[in-house]
Amino acid sequence: IIMSKDEYLITDEPLKALTFFALPMILGSFFQQIYNMADSVIVGRFVGSSALAAIGACAALTNVFICVALGGGVGAGVFVSRYFGAGEYGKMKTVVSTSLLSFLILSIVLGVFGFCFSNPMMRALQTPADILDDAVLYLRVYFVGFPFLFMYNILSTMFNSIGESKIPLGLLIFSSILNIIMDLWMVAGLRLGVFGAALATLIAQGISAVLSLLLFLNRMRQYESNFQLFDWCELHSMFRIAVPSVLQQSTVSIGMMIVQAVVNPFGTQALAGYAATMRVENVFSLIFVSIGNAVSPYVSQNLGANKPRRIKKGYKAALVLDMCFAAIAFIVIETLHTQISSLFLGKDGTALAYQVSGDYMRWLGYFFIFMGIKMATDGVLRGLGIMRPFLIANMVNLAIRLSVALIFAPRFGIAFVWLAVPAGWFANFLISYAALRNSWPTDKVEISQ
């Protein structure tokens, strides 16, 4: 007998269920940030700034590949949630098995491609000659570990899809600590430089991926039912959701690279101020992204369980959470923006760097609620499997941000890089919400409302 504690997303009061589910995801996102920063600190401290630059040069490229893994996980997760909510455990296991096999093959193909073409790709990105060899070496080790990266990300989404967000958090904390220990041993102790940093990440990810697979297989044993190892129909359904997710995530990464190119001509100090606030934006963004990611399995499970009334209630609960966190973000930024900037800029930061950072941060502080409502609405659309408006809305958001930055910033000043950000978020919300109003599954059930 399956205990109902697994099914709290379809039984508990929506605000309580979503809060309980989203908090480990938010904590996990913070841990990911700390883990990335620790990696950079260790390499910068023990190897030097050129090694740090070599790893940084790979970031834009590796981000695009990570988007493929994350998007793939989203596609599979929507159906795992739906079948879990409906109690159709055989179909759920078929989706799990189909996605793991297909993404294993895809990760091997991409890994081999990346390994063979690391040098041409880094040259195409105009990596400085003095760090090219280190960057290529780091990238090659990274691509060797690609199947582990995919498996880990897909399984994290699978756990979230069955309402289990604490296990991915535990695995992420374990992986982070292990990576830092391995980094210190290989980079500081064995003096393996960039190769040591890449190898530490590969080993930590590999162990975490295998652990998460064993834990997940053990969890699946609870749901006794016959299933198929591979199903082409399920694969096709997953790709219908995965491909728009991959496109949306990748275009955001590419858009950020373009915005970076707009900021560069304003000089090092302006760039330092901008980069400092980008980190702060990332930290707050993760909260809203996590709430949006929590909404999708909630919606999918309730759709599968044929509880359409709970979907609208869940959406309202997500908006309440977003408002609370947006208020906290506003208060923190208004009262502490100078102190936050100084964490990144330190004593070396000039007046210009502090001004750019402060202006950008305070402007965003007023509008984080737009990002929150956008992410929650996108989360509902994903959970319902309505991907076309979701993709269009995100593309419009990106187009507004890029066009204003590219056209106005060079003529009228750096402020135009961020002035359009809330407009992009709000336009995204309006398009997503219009699509959602036409697609509520409640309309057929709730005639009284």
GROMACS .gro file of C-alpha atoms in nm:
model
  449
    1ILE     CA    1   0.000   0.000   0.000
    2ILE     CA    2   0.132   0.342  -0.094
    3MET     CA    3   0.113   0.587   0.189
    4SER     CA    4  -0.064   0.915   0.125
    5LYS     CA    5   0.238   1.116   0.239
    6ASP     CA    6   0.361   1.076  -0.121
    7GLU     CA    7   0.040   1.228  -0.249
    8TYR     CA    8   0.028   1.549  -0.044
    9LEU     CA    9   0.028   1.763  -0.363
   10ILE     CA   10  -0.319   1.624  -0.446
   11THR     CA   11  -0.457   1.602  -0.091
   12ASP     CA   12  -0.318   1.880   0.133
   13GLU     CA   13  -0.431   2.243   0.140
   14PRO     CA   14  -0.268   2.404  -0.172
   15LEU     CA   15  -0.066   2.682  -0.001
   16LYS     CA   16   0.071   2.439   0.261
   17ALA     CA   17   0.149   2.171  -0.002
   18LEU     CA   18   0.327   2.414  -0.237
   19THR     CA   19   0.528   2.577   0.044
   20PHE     CA   20   0.634   2.237   0.178
   21PHE     CA   21   0.732   2.127  -0.175
   22ALA     CA   22   0.902   2.449  -0.296
   23LEU     CA   23   1.124   2.524   0.008
   24PRO     CA   24   1.371   2.235  -0.048
   25MET     CA   25   1.390   2.342  -0.416
   26ILE     CA   26   1.471   2.702  -0.316
   27LEU     CA   27   1.735   2.580  -0.066
   28GLY     CA   28   1.880   2.354  -0.336
   29SER     CA   29   1.913   2.649  -0.573
   30PHE     CA   30   2.101   2.850  -0.310
   31PHE     CA   31   2.331   2.556  -0.251
   32GLN     CA   32   2.400   2.536  -0.624
   33GLN     CA   33   2.509   2.903  -0.618
   34ILE     CA   34   2.737   2.854  -0.316
   35TYR     CA   35   2.881   2.543  -0.481
   36ASN     CA   36   2.958   2.735  -0.804
   37MET     CA   37   3.117   3.022  -0.611
   38ALA     CA   38   3.329   2.784  -0.396
   39ASP     CA   39   3.459   2.619  -0.712
   40SER     CA   40   3.570   2.957  -0.849
   41VAL     CA   41   3.725   3.068  -0.517
   42ILE     CA   42   3.937   2.750  -0.486
   43VAL     CA   43   4.065   2.768  -0.846
   44GLY     CA   44   4.128   3.144  -0.826
   45ARG     CA   45   4.310   3.114  -0.491
   46PHE     CA   46   4.529   2.809  -0.562
   47VAL     CA   47   4.590   2.819  -0.938
   48GLY     CA   48   4.553   3.184  -1.037
   49SER     CA   49   4.337   3.424  -1.232
   50SER     CA   50   4.417   3.278  -1.576
   51ALA     CA   51   4.289   2.933  -1.466
   52LEU     CA   52   3.975   3.100  -1.330
   53ALA     CA   53   3.932   3.281  -1.663
   54ALA     CA   54   3.972   2.948  -1.849
   55ILE     CA   55   3.690   2.790  -1.649
   56GLY     CA   56   3.480   3.108  -1.684
   57ALA     CA   57   3.530   3.100  -2.062
   58CYS     CA   58   3.363   2.757  -2.071
   59ALA     CA   59   3.060   2.869  -1.866
   60ALA     CA   60   2.852   3.015  -2.151
   61LEU     CA   61   2.896   2.698  -2.358
   62THR     CA   62   2.838   2.450  -2.074
   63ASN     CA   63   2.522   2.644  -1.977
   64VAL     CA   64   2.367   2.578  -2.318
   65PHE     CA   65   2.434   2.203  -2.280
   66ILE     CA   66   2.295   2.202  -1.923
   67CYS     CA   67   1.976   2.359  -2.067
   68VAL     CA   68   1.932   2.048  -2.285
   69ALA     CA   69   1.948   1.826  -1.974
   70LEU     CA   70   1.711   2.050  -1.775
   71GLY     CA   71   1.463   2.084  -2.062
   72GLY     CA   72   1.466   1.708  -2.113
   73GLY     CA   73   1.390   1.657  -1.745
   74VAL     CA   74   1.093   1.897  -1.765
   75GLY     CA   75   0.945   1.702  -2.058
   76ALA     CA   76   0.962   1.370  -1.874
   77GLY     CA   77   0.858   1.521  -1.540
   78VAL     CA   78   0.522   1.654  -1.664
   79PHE     CA   79   0.410   1.301  -1.762
   80VAL     CA   80   0.558   1.131  -1.454
   81SER     CA   81   0.353   1.375  -1.238
   82ARG     CA   82   0.036   1.323  -1.438
   83TYR     CA   83   0.047   0.942  -1.424
   84PHE     CA   84   0.150   0.953  -1.057
   85GLY     CA   85  -0.152   1.173  -0.978
   86ALA     CA   86  -0.380   0.937  -1.173
   87GLY     CA   87  -0.236   0.633  -0.994
   88GLU     CA   88  -0.130   0.482  -1.329
   89TYR     CA   89   0.204   0.352  -1.200
   90GLY     CA   90   0.273   0.122  -1.497
   91LYS     CA   91   0.260   0.418  -1.739
   92MET     CA   92   0.464   0.627  -1.494
   93LYS     CA   93   0.739   0.363  -1.487
   94THR     CA   94   0.729   0.336  -1.868
   95VAL     CA   95   0.793   0.714  -1.893
   96VAL     CA   96   1.077   0.691  -1.639
   97SER     CA   97   1.244   0.401  -1.823
   98THR     CA   98   1.193   0.554  -2.171
   99SER     CA   99   1.336   0.891  -2.065
  100LEU     CA  100   1.639   0.744  -1.886
  101LEU     CA  101   1.730   0.523  -2.185
  102SER     CA  102   1.675   0.795  -2.449
  103PHE     CA  103   1.864   1.061  -2.254
  104LEU     CA  104   2.149   0.819  -2.184
  105ILE     CA  105   2.192   0.773  -2.560
  106LEU     CA  106   2.156   1.151  -2.624
  107SER     CA  107   2.411   1.236  -2.352
  108ILE     CA  108   2.667   0.992  -2.499
  109VAL     CA  109   2.618   1.138  -2.849
  110LEU     CA  110   2.649   1.498  -2.722
  111GLY     CA  111   2.944   1.403  -2.500
  112VAL     CA  112   3.138   1.249  -2.791
  113PHE     CA  113   3.053   1.549  -3.013
  114GLY     CA  114   3.163   1.796  -2.743
  115PHE     CA  115   3.485   1.607  -2.670
  116CYS     CA  116   3.584   1.601  -3.039
  117PHE     CA  117   3.491   1.964  -3.110
  118SER     CA  118   3.599   2.135  -2.784
  119ASN     CA  119   3.888   2.315  -2.954
  120PRO     CA  120   3.693   2.453  -3.255
  121MET     CA  121   3.404   2.562  -3.025
  122MET     CA  122   3.634   2.752  -2.788
  123ARG     CA  123   3.813   2.915  -3.085
  124ALA     CA  124   3.476   3.018  -3.231
  125LEU     CA  125   3.393   3.188  -2.897
  126GLN     CA  126   3.718   3.390  -2.937
  127THR     CA  127   3.877   3.251  -2.621
  128PRO     CA  128   4.206   3.436  -2.553
  129ALA     CA  129   4.506   3.233  -2.676
  130ASP     CA  130   4.681   3.225  -2.337
  131ILE     CA  131   4.392   3.033  -2.173
  132LEU     CA  132   4.274   2.829  -2.476
  133ASP     CA  133   4.455   2.504  -2.385
  134ASP     CA  134   4.331   2.509  -2.025
  135ALA     CA  135   3.975   2.587  -2.137
  136VAL     CA  136   3.976   2.300  -2.391
  137LEU     CA  137   4.116   2.057  -2.130
  138TYR     CA  138   3.847   2.157  -1.877
  139LEU     CA  139   3.574   2.122  -2.140
  140ARG     CA  140   3.691   1.775  -2.251
  141VAL     CA  141   3.681   1.636  -1.897
  142TYR     CA  142   3.338   1.799  -1.857
  143PHE     CA  143   3.208   1.620  -2.169
  144VAL     CA  144   3.339   1.284  -2.046
  145GLY     CA  145   3.107   1.326  -1.745
  146PHE     CA  146   2.809   1.422  -1.960
  147PRO     CA  147   2.605   1.100  -1.902
  148PHE     CA  148   2.636   1.158  -1.524
  149LEU     CA  149   2.527   1.524  -1.558
  150PHE     CA  150   2.220   1.419  -1.760
  151MET     CA  151   2.128   1.132  -1.529
  152TYR     CA  152   2.158   1.351  -1.220
  153ASN     CA  153   1.944   1.634  -1.365
  154ILE     CA  154   1.677   1.402  -1.508
  155LEU     CA  155   1.648   1.206  -1.181
  156SER     CA  156   1.621   1.529  -0.976
  157THR     CA  157   1.323   1.628  -1.191
  158MET     CA  158   1.174   1.278  -1.153
  159PHE     CA  159   1.194   1.299  -0.773
  160ASN     CA  160   1.025   1.641  -0.784
  161SER     CA  161   0.757   1.499  -1.014
  162ILE     CA  162   0.642   1.252  -0.748
  163GLY     CA  163   0.639   1.528  -0.484
  164GLU     CA  164   0.975   1.432  -0.332
  165SER     CA  165   1.184   1.751  -0.324
  166LYS     CA  166   1.390   1.666  -0.013
  167ILE     CA  167   1.595   1.384  -0.173
  168PRO     CA  168   1.735   1.607  -0.457
  169LEU     CA  169   1.823   1.867  -0.190
  170GLY     CA  170   2.009   1.605   0.017
  171LEU     CA  171   2.193   1.478  -0.292
  172LEU     CA  172   2.286   1.833  -0.395
  173ILE     CA  173   2.428   1.913  -0.049
  174PHE     CA  174   2.622   1.584  -0.053
  175SER     CA  175   2.750   1.651  -0.407
  176SER     CA  176   2.851   2.010  -0.319
  177ILE     CA  177   3.048   1.912  -0.009
  178LEU     CA  178   3.213   1.622  -0.193
  179ASN     CA  179   3.306   1.851  -0.483
  180ILE     CA  180   3.464   2.110  -0.251
  181ILE     CA  181   3.665   1.839  -0.069
  182MET     CA  182   3.779   1.686  -0.402
  183ASP     CA  183   3.862   2.036  -0.535
  184LEU     CA  184   4.080   2.117  -0.233
  185TRP     CA  185   4.255   1.779  -0.259
  186MET     CA  186   4.315   1.783  -0.635
  187VAL     CA  187   4.369   2.156  -0.693
  188ALA     CA  188   4.541   2.266  -0.370
  189GLY     CA  189   4.692   1.933  -0.261
  190LEU     CA  190   4.790   1.746  -0.579
  191ARG     CA  191   4.842   2.072  -0.777
  192LEU     CA  192   4.650   1.936  -1.078
  193GLY     CA  193   4.526   2.286  -1.175
  194VAL     CA  194   4.232   2.318  -1.415
  195PHE     CA  195   4.239   1.942  -1.485
  196GLY     CA  196   4.200   1.877  -1.110
  197ALA     CA  197   3.899   2.113  -1.087
  198ALA     CA  198   3.729   1.939  -1.382
  199LEU     CA  199   3.810   1.591  -1.246
  200ALA     CA  200   3.674   1.681  -0.898
  201THR     CA  201   3.343   1.791  -1.055
  202LEU     CA  202   3.329   1.475  -1.270
  203ILE     CA  203   3.383   1.242  -0.969
  204ALA     CA  204   3.136   1.428  -0.742
  205GLN     CA  205   2.871   1.430  -1.017
  206GLY     CA  206   2.931   1.064  -1.103
  207ILE     CA  207   2.889   0.946  -0.742
  208SER     CA  208   2.576   1.164  -0.696
  209ALA     CA  209   2.422   1.039  -1.023
  210VAL     CA  210   2.474   0.671  -0.929
  211LEU     CA  211   2.338   0.734  -0.576
  212SER     CA  212   2.029   0.912  -0.709
  213LEU     CA  213   1.967   0.627  -0.957
  214LEU     CA  214   1.984   0.366  -0.677
  215LEU     CA  215   1.753   0.574  -0.453
  216PHE     CA  216   1.507   0.631  -0.737
  217LEU     CA  217   1.496   0.262  -0.839
  218ASN     CA  218   1.434   0.173  -0.475
  219ARG     CA  219   1.147   0.425  -0.460
  220MET     CA  220   0.995   0.287  -0.782
  221ARG     CA  221   0.976  -0.062  -0.623
  222GLN     CA  222   0.696   0.073  -0.399
  223TYR     CA  223   0.469   0.114  -0.700
  224GLU     CA  224   0.410  -0.244  -0.813
  225SER     CA  225   0.292  -0.267  -1.174
  226ASN     CA  226   0.395  -0.394  -1.516
  227PHE     CA  227   0.569  -0.151  -1.750
  228GLN     CA  228   0.753  -0.130  -2.082
  229LEU     CA  229   1.124  -0.055  -2.101
  230PHE     CA  230   1.073   0.176  -2.399
  231ASP     CA  231   0.769   0.335  -2.563
  232TRP     CA  232   0.796   0.549  -2.878
  233CYS     CA  233   0.460   0.720  -2.816
  234GLU     CA  234   0.565   0.834  -2.469
  235LEU     CA  235   0.899   0.953  -2.610
  236HIS     CA  236   0.716   1.161  -2.873
  237SER     CA  237   0.487   1.315  -2.605
  238MET     CA  238   0.788   1.399  -2.385
  239PHE     CA  239   0.973   1.565  -2.673
  240ARG     CA  240   0.669   1.784  -2.744
  241ILE     CA  241   0.724   1.942  -2.401
  242ALA     CA  242   1.102   1.903  -2.375
  243VAL     CA  243   1.194   2.078  -2.703
  244PRO     CA  244   1.021   2.413  -2.622
  245SER     CA  245   1.174   2.396  -2.270
  246VAL     CA  246   1.522   2.341  -2.414
  247LEU     CA  247   1.471   2.627  -2.664
  248GLN     CA  248   1.347   2.863  -2.393
  249GLN     CA  249   1.633   2.783  -2.154
  250SER     CA  250   1.902   2.797  -2.425
  251THR     CA  251   1.781   3.127  -2.573
  252VAL     CA  252   1.792   3.286  -2.227
  253SER     CA  253   2.159   3.177  -2.195
  254ILE     CA  254   2.237   3.308  -2.545
  255GLY     CA  255   2.050   3.634  -2.470
  256MET     CA  256   2.260   3.688  -2.159
  257MET     CA  257   2.576   3.645  -2.368
  258ILE     CA  258   2.451   3.916  -2.608
  259VAL     CA  259   2.362   4.156  -2.322
  260GLN     CA  260   2.711   4.098  -2.181
  261ALA     CA  261   2.855   4.214  -2.514
  262VAL     CA  262   2.646   4.537  -2.488
  263VAL     CA  263   2.782   4.607  -2.138
  264ASN     CA  264   3.151   4.542  -2.218
  265PRO     CA  265   3.212   4.873  -2.406
  266PHE     CA  266   3.108   5.075  -2.098
  267GLY     CA  267   3.441   4.981  -1.936
  268THR     CA  268   3.567   4.765  -1.656
  269GLN     CA  269   3.411   4.957  -1.366
  270ALA     CA  270   3.062   4.967  -1.518
  271LEU     CA  271   3.100   4.597  -1.601
  272ALA     CA  272   3.203   4.522  -1.240
  273GLY     CA  273   2.893   4.700  -1.107
  274TYR     CA  274   2.668   4.523  -1.357
  275ALA     CA  275   2.823   4.179  -1.281
  276ALA     CA  276   2.777   4.233  -0.904
  277THR     CA  277   2.404   4.296  -0.943
  278MET     CA  278   2.365   4.011  -1.195
  279ARG     CA  279   2.474   3.776  -0.914
  280VAL     CA  280   2.218   3.930  -0.679
  281GLU     CA  281   1.948   3.905  -0.950
  282ASN     CA  282   2.040   3.537  -0.995
  283VAL     CA  283   1.998   3.464  -0.624
  284PHE     CA  284   1.650   3.622  -0.607
  285SER     CA  285   1.552   3.480  -0.948
  286LEU     CA  286   1.620   3.130  -0.816
  287ILE     CA  287   1.345   3.173  -0.556
  288PHE     CA  288   1.084   3.257  -0.822
  289VAL     CA  289   1.217   2.994  -1.064
  290SER     CA  290   1.189   2.732  -0.786
  291ILE     CA  291   0.828   2.832  -0.709
  292GLY     CA  292   0.746   2.811  -1.083
  293ASN     CA  293   0.917   2.470  -1.102
  294ALA     CA  294   0.717   2.351  -0.800
  295VAL     CA  295   0.388   2.459  -0.962
  296SER     CA  296   0.437   2.229  -1.266
  297PRO     CA  297   0.432   1.890  -1.083
  298TYR     CA  298   0.152   2.022  -0.857
  299VAL     CA  299  -0.064   2.105  -1.163
  300SER     CA  300   0.027   1.780  -1.343
  301GLN     CA  301  -0.052   1.561  -1.043
  302ASN     CA  302  -0.390   1.729  -0.984
  303LEU     CA  303  -0.472   1.707  -1.354
  304GLY     CA  304  -0.391   1.334  -1.345
  305ALA     CA  305  -0.599   1.289  -1.027
  306ASN     CA  306  -0.890   1.470  -1.199
  307LYS     CA  307  -0.898   1.747  -0.936
  308PRO     CA  308  -0.922   2.056  -1.161
  309ARG     CA  309  -1.054   2.283  -0.882
  310ARG     CA  310  -0.722   2.246  -0.699
  311ILE     CA  311  -0.525   2.375  -1.001
  312LYS     CA  312  -0.668   2.729  -0.975
  313LYS     CA  313  -0.624   2.724  -0.597
  314GLY     CA  314  -0.262   2.613  -0.642
  315TYR     CA  315  -0.198   2.896  -0.888
  316LYS     CA  316  -0.336   3.150  -0.637
  317ALA     CA  317  -0.121   2.993  -0.361
  318ALA     CA  318   0.189   3.029  -0.582
  319LEU     CA  319   0.104   3.399  -0.638
  320VAL     CA  320   0.077   3.447  -0.259
  321LEU     CA  321   0.424   3.289  -0.213
  322ASP     CA  322   0.562   3.511  -0.492
  323MET     CA  323   0.422   3.827  -0.331
  324CYS     CA  324   0.578   3.736   0.006
  325PHE     CA  325   0.922   3.674  -0.146
  326ALA     CA  326   0.899   3.984  -0.370
  327ALA     CA  327   0.824   4.195  -0.059
  328ILE     CA  328   1.125   4.042   0.122
  329ALA     CA  329   1.348   4.109  -0.183
  330PHE     CA  330   1.230   4.473  -0.196
  331ILE     CA  331   1.298   4.534   0.175
  332VAL     CA  332   1.641   4.366   0.165
  333ILE     CA  333   1.751   4.562  -0.145
  334GLU     CA  334   1.615   4.899  -0.028
  335THR     CA  335   1.788   4.877   0.310
  336LEU     CA  336   2.110   4.690   0.222
  337HIS     CA  337   2.191   4.758  -0.146
  338THR     CA  338   2.524   4.930  -0.071
  339GLN     CA  339   2.636   4.653   0.166
  340ILE     CA  340   2.533   4.388  -0.089
  341SER     CA  341   2.731   4.564  -0.366
  342SER     CA  342   3.037   4.586  -0.140
  343LEU     CA  343   3.032   4.206  -0.091
  344PHE     CA  344   3.123   4.175  -0.458
  345LEU     CA  345   3.303   4.503  -0.529
  346GLY     CA  346   3.495   4.539  -0.200
  347LYS     CA  347   3.729   4.833  -0.139
  348ASP     CA  348   3.851   4.829  -0.501
  349GLY     CA  349   3.508   4.927  -0.637
  350THR     CA  350   3.496   5.283  -0.772
  351ALA     CA  351   3.208   5.525  -0.733
  352LEU     CA  352   3.092   5.434  -1.087
  353ALA     CA  353   3.086   5.061  -1.009
  354TYR     CA  354   2.882   5.123  -0.692
  355GLN     CA  355   2.645   5.358  -0.875
  356VAL     CA  356   2.579   5.113  -1.159
  357SER     CA  357   2.527   4.827  -0.913
  358GLY     CA  358   2.299   5.032  -0.684
  359ASP     CA  359   2.086   5.177  -0.965
  360TYR     CA  360   2.034   4.838  -1.128
  361MET     CA  361   1.962   4.659  -0.800
  362ARG     CA  362   1.712   4.913  -0.667
  363TRP     CA  363   1.528   4.925  -1.000
  364LEU     CA  364   1.486   4.545  -0.997
  365GLY     CA  365   1.378   4.553  -0.631
  366TYR     CA  366   1.054   4.729  -0.729
  367PHE     CA  367   0.964   4.476  -0.997
  368PHE     CA  368   1.055   4.127  -0.875
  369ILE     CA  369   0.681   4.061  -0.836
  370PHE     CA  370   0.655   4.069  -1.218
  371MET     CA  371   0.912   3.793  -1.237
  372GLY     CA  372   0.723   3.595  -0.972
  373ILE     CA  373   0.384   3.608  -1.144
  374LYS     CA  374   0.549   3.527  -1.479
  375MET     CA  375   0.722   3.216  -1.338
  376ALA     CA  376   0.407   3.092  -1.162
  377THR     CA  377   0.196   3.133  -1.479
  378ASP     CA  378   0.461   2.962  -1.692
  379GLY     CA  379   0.469   2.680  -1.434
  380VAL     CA  380   0.094   2.619  -1.472
  381LEU     CA  381   0.121   2.614  -1.853
  382ARG     CA  382   0.408   2.362  -1.834
  383GLY     CA  383   0.210   2.145  -1.593
  384LEU     CA  384  -0.086   2.145  -1.832
  385GLY     CA  385   0.148   2.062  -2.122
  386ILE     CA  386   0.061   2.385  -2.311
  387MET     CA  387   0.400   2.473  -2.453
  388ARG     CA  388   0.351   2.697  -2.757
  389PRO     CA  389   0.226   3.011  -2.570
  390PHE     CA  390   0.488   2.942  -2.300
  391LEU     CA  391   0.763   2.949  -2.565
  392ILE     CA  392   0.621   3.258  -2.745
  393ALA     CA  393   0.589   3.448  -2.413
  394ASN     CA  394   0.950   3.376  -2.318
  395MET     CA  395   1.076   3.475  -2.665
  396VAL     CA  396   0.885   3.808  -2.645
  397ASN     CA  397   1.038   3.868  -2.299
  398LEU     CA  398   1.388   3.809  -2.438
  399ALA     CA  399   1.321   4.019  -2.752
  400ILE     CA  400   1.211   4.321  -2.542
  401ARG     CA  401   1.519   4.299  -2.318
  402LEU     CA  402   1.762   4.254  -2.607
  403SER     CA  403   1.616   4.516  -2.842
  404VAL     CA  404   1.608   4.792  -2.576
  405ALA     CA  405   1.961   4.702  -2.458
  406LEU     CA  406   2.105   4.685  -2.811
  407ILE     CA  407   1.929   4.995  -2.951
  408PHE     CA  408   1.916   5.238  -2.658
  409ALA     CA  409   2.205   5.150  -2.423
  410PRO     CA  410   2.488   5.246  -2.664
  411ARG     CA  411   2.316   5.583  -2.734
  412PHE     CA  412   2.162   5.682  -2.402
  413GLY     CA  413   2.363   5.499  -2.135
  414ILE     CA  414   2.403   5.172  -1.952
  415ALA     CA  415   2.074   5.214  -1.757
  416PHE     CA  416   1.886   5.096  -2.069
  417VAL     CA  417   2.039   4.750  -2.022
  418TRP     CA  418   1.813   4.700  -1.721
  419LEU     CA  419   1.526   4.947  -1.768
  420ALA     CA  420   1.346   4.704  -2.003
  421VAL     CA  421   1.386   4.396  -1.780
  422PRO     CA  422   1.053   4.441  -1.590
  423ALA     CA  423   0.875   4.522  -1.919
  424GLY     CA  424   0.997   4.188  -2.057
  425TRP     CA  425   0.877   4.001  -1.748
  426PHE     CA  426   0.535   4.172  -1.757
  427ALA     CA  427   0.483   4.112  -2.130
  428ASN     CA  428   0.572   3.745  -2.073
  429PHE     CA  429   0.314   3.724  -1.792
  430LEU     CA  430   0.038   3.884  -2.004
  431ILE     CA  431   0.088   3.641  -2.296
  432SER     CA  432   0.111   3.337  -2.065
  433TYR     CA  433  -0.194   3.448  -1.864
  434ALA     CA  434  -0.403   3.507  -2.179
  435ALA     CA  435  -0.321   3.151  -2.291
  436LEU     CA  436  -0.400   3.017  -1.942
  437ARG     CA  437  -0.741   3.187  -1.927
  438ASN     CA  438  -0.840   3.001  -2.242
  439SER     CA  439  -0.707   2.668  -2.115
  440TRP     CA  440  -0.821   2.628  -1.753
  441PRO     CA  441  -0.927   2.264  -1.715
  442THR     CA  442  -1.167   2.396  -1.447
  443ASP     CA  443  -1.401   2.554  -1.700
  444LYS     CA  444  -1.566   2.224  -1.786
  445VAL     CA  445  -1.607   2.125  -1.420
  446GLU     CA  446  -1.674   2.444  -1.226
  447ILE     CA  447  -1.989   2.584  -1.381
  448SER     CA  448  -2.082   2.759  -1.057
  449GLN     CA  449  -1.776   2.990  -1.057
   0.00000   0.00000   0.00000
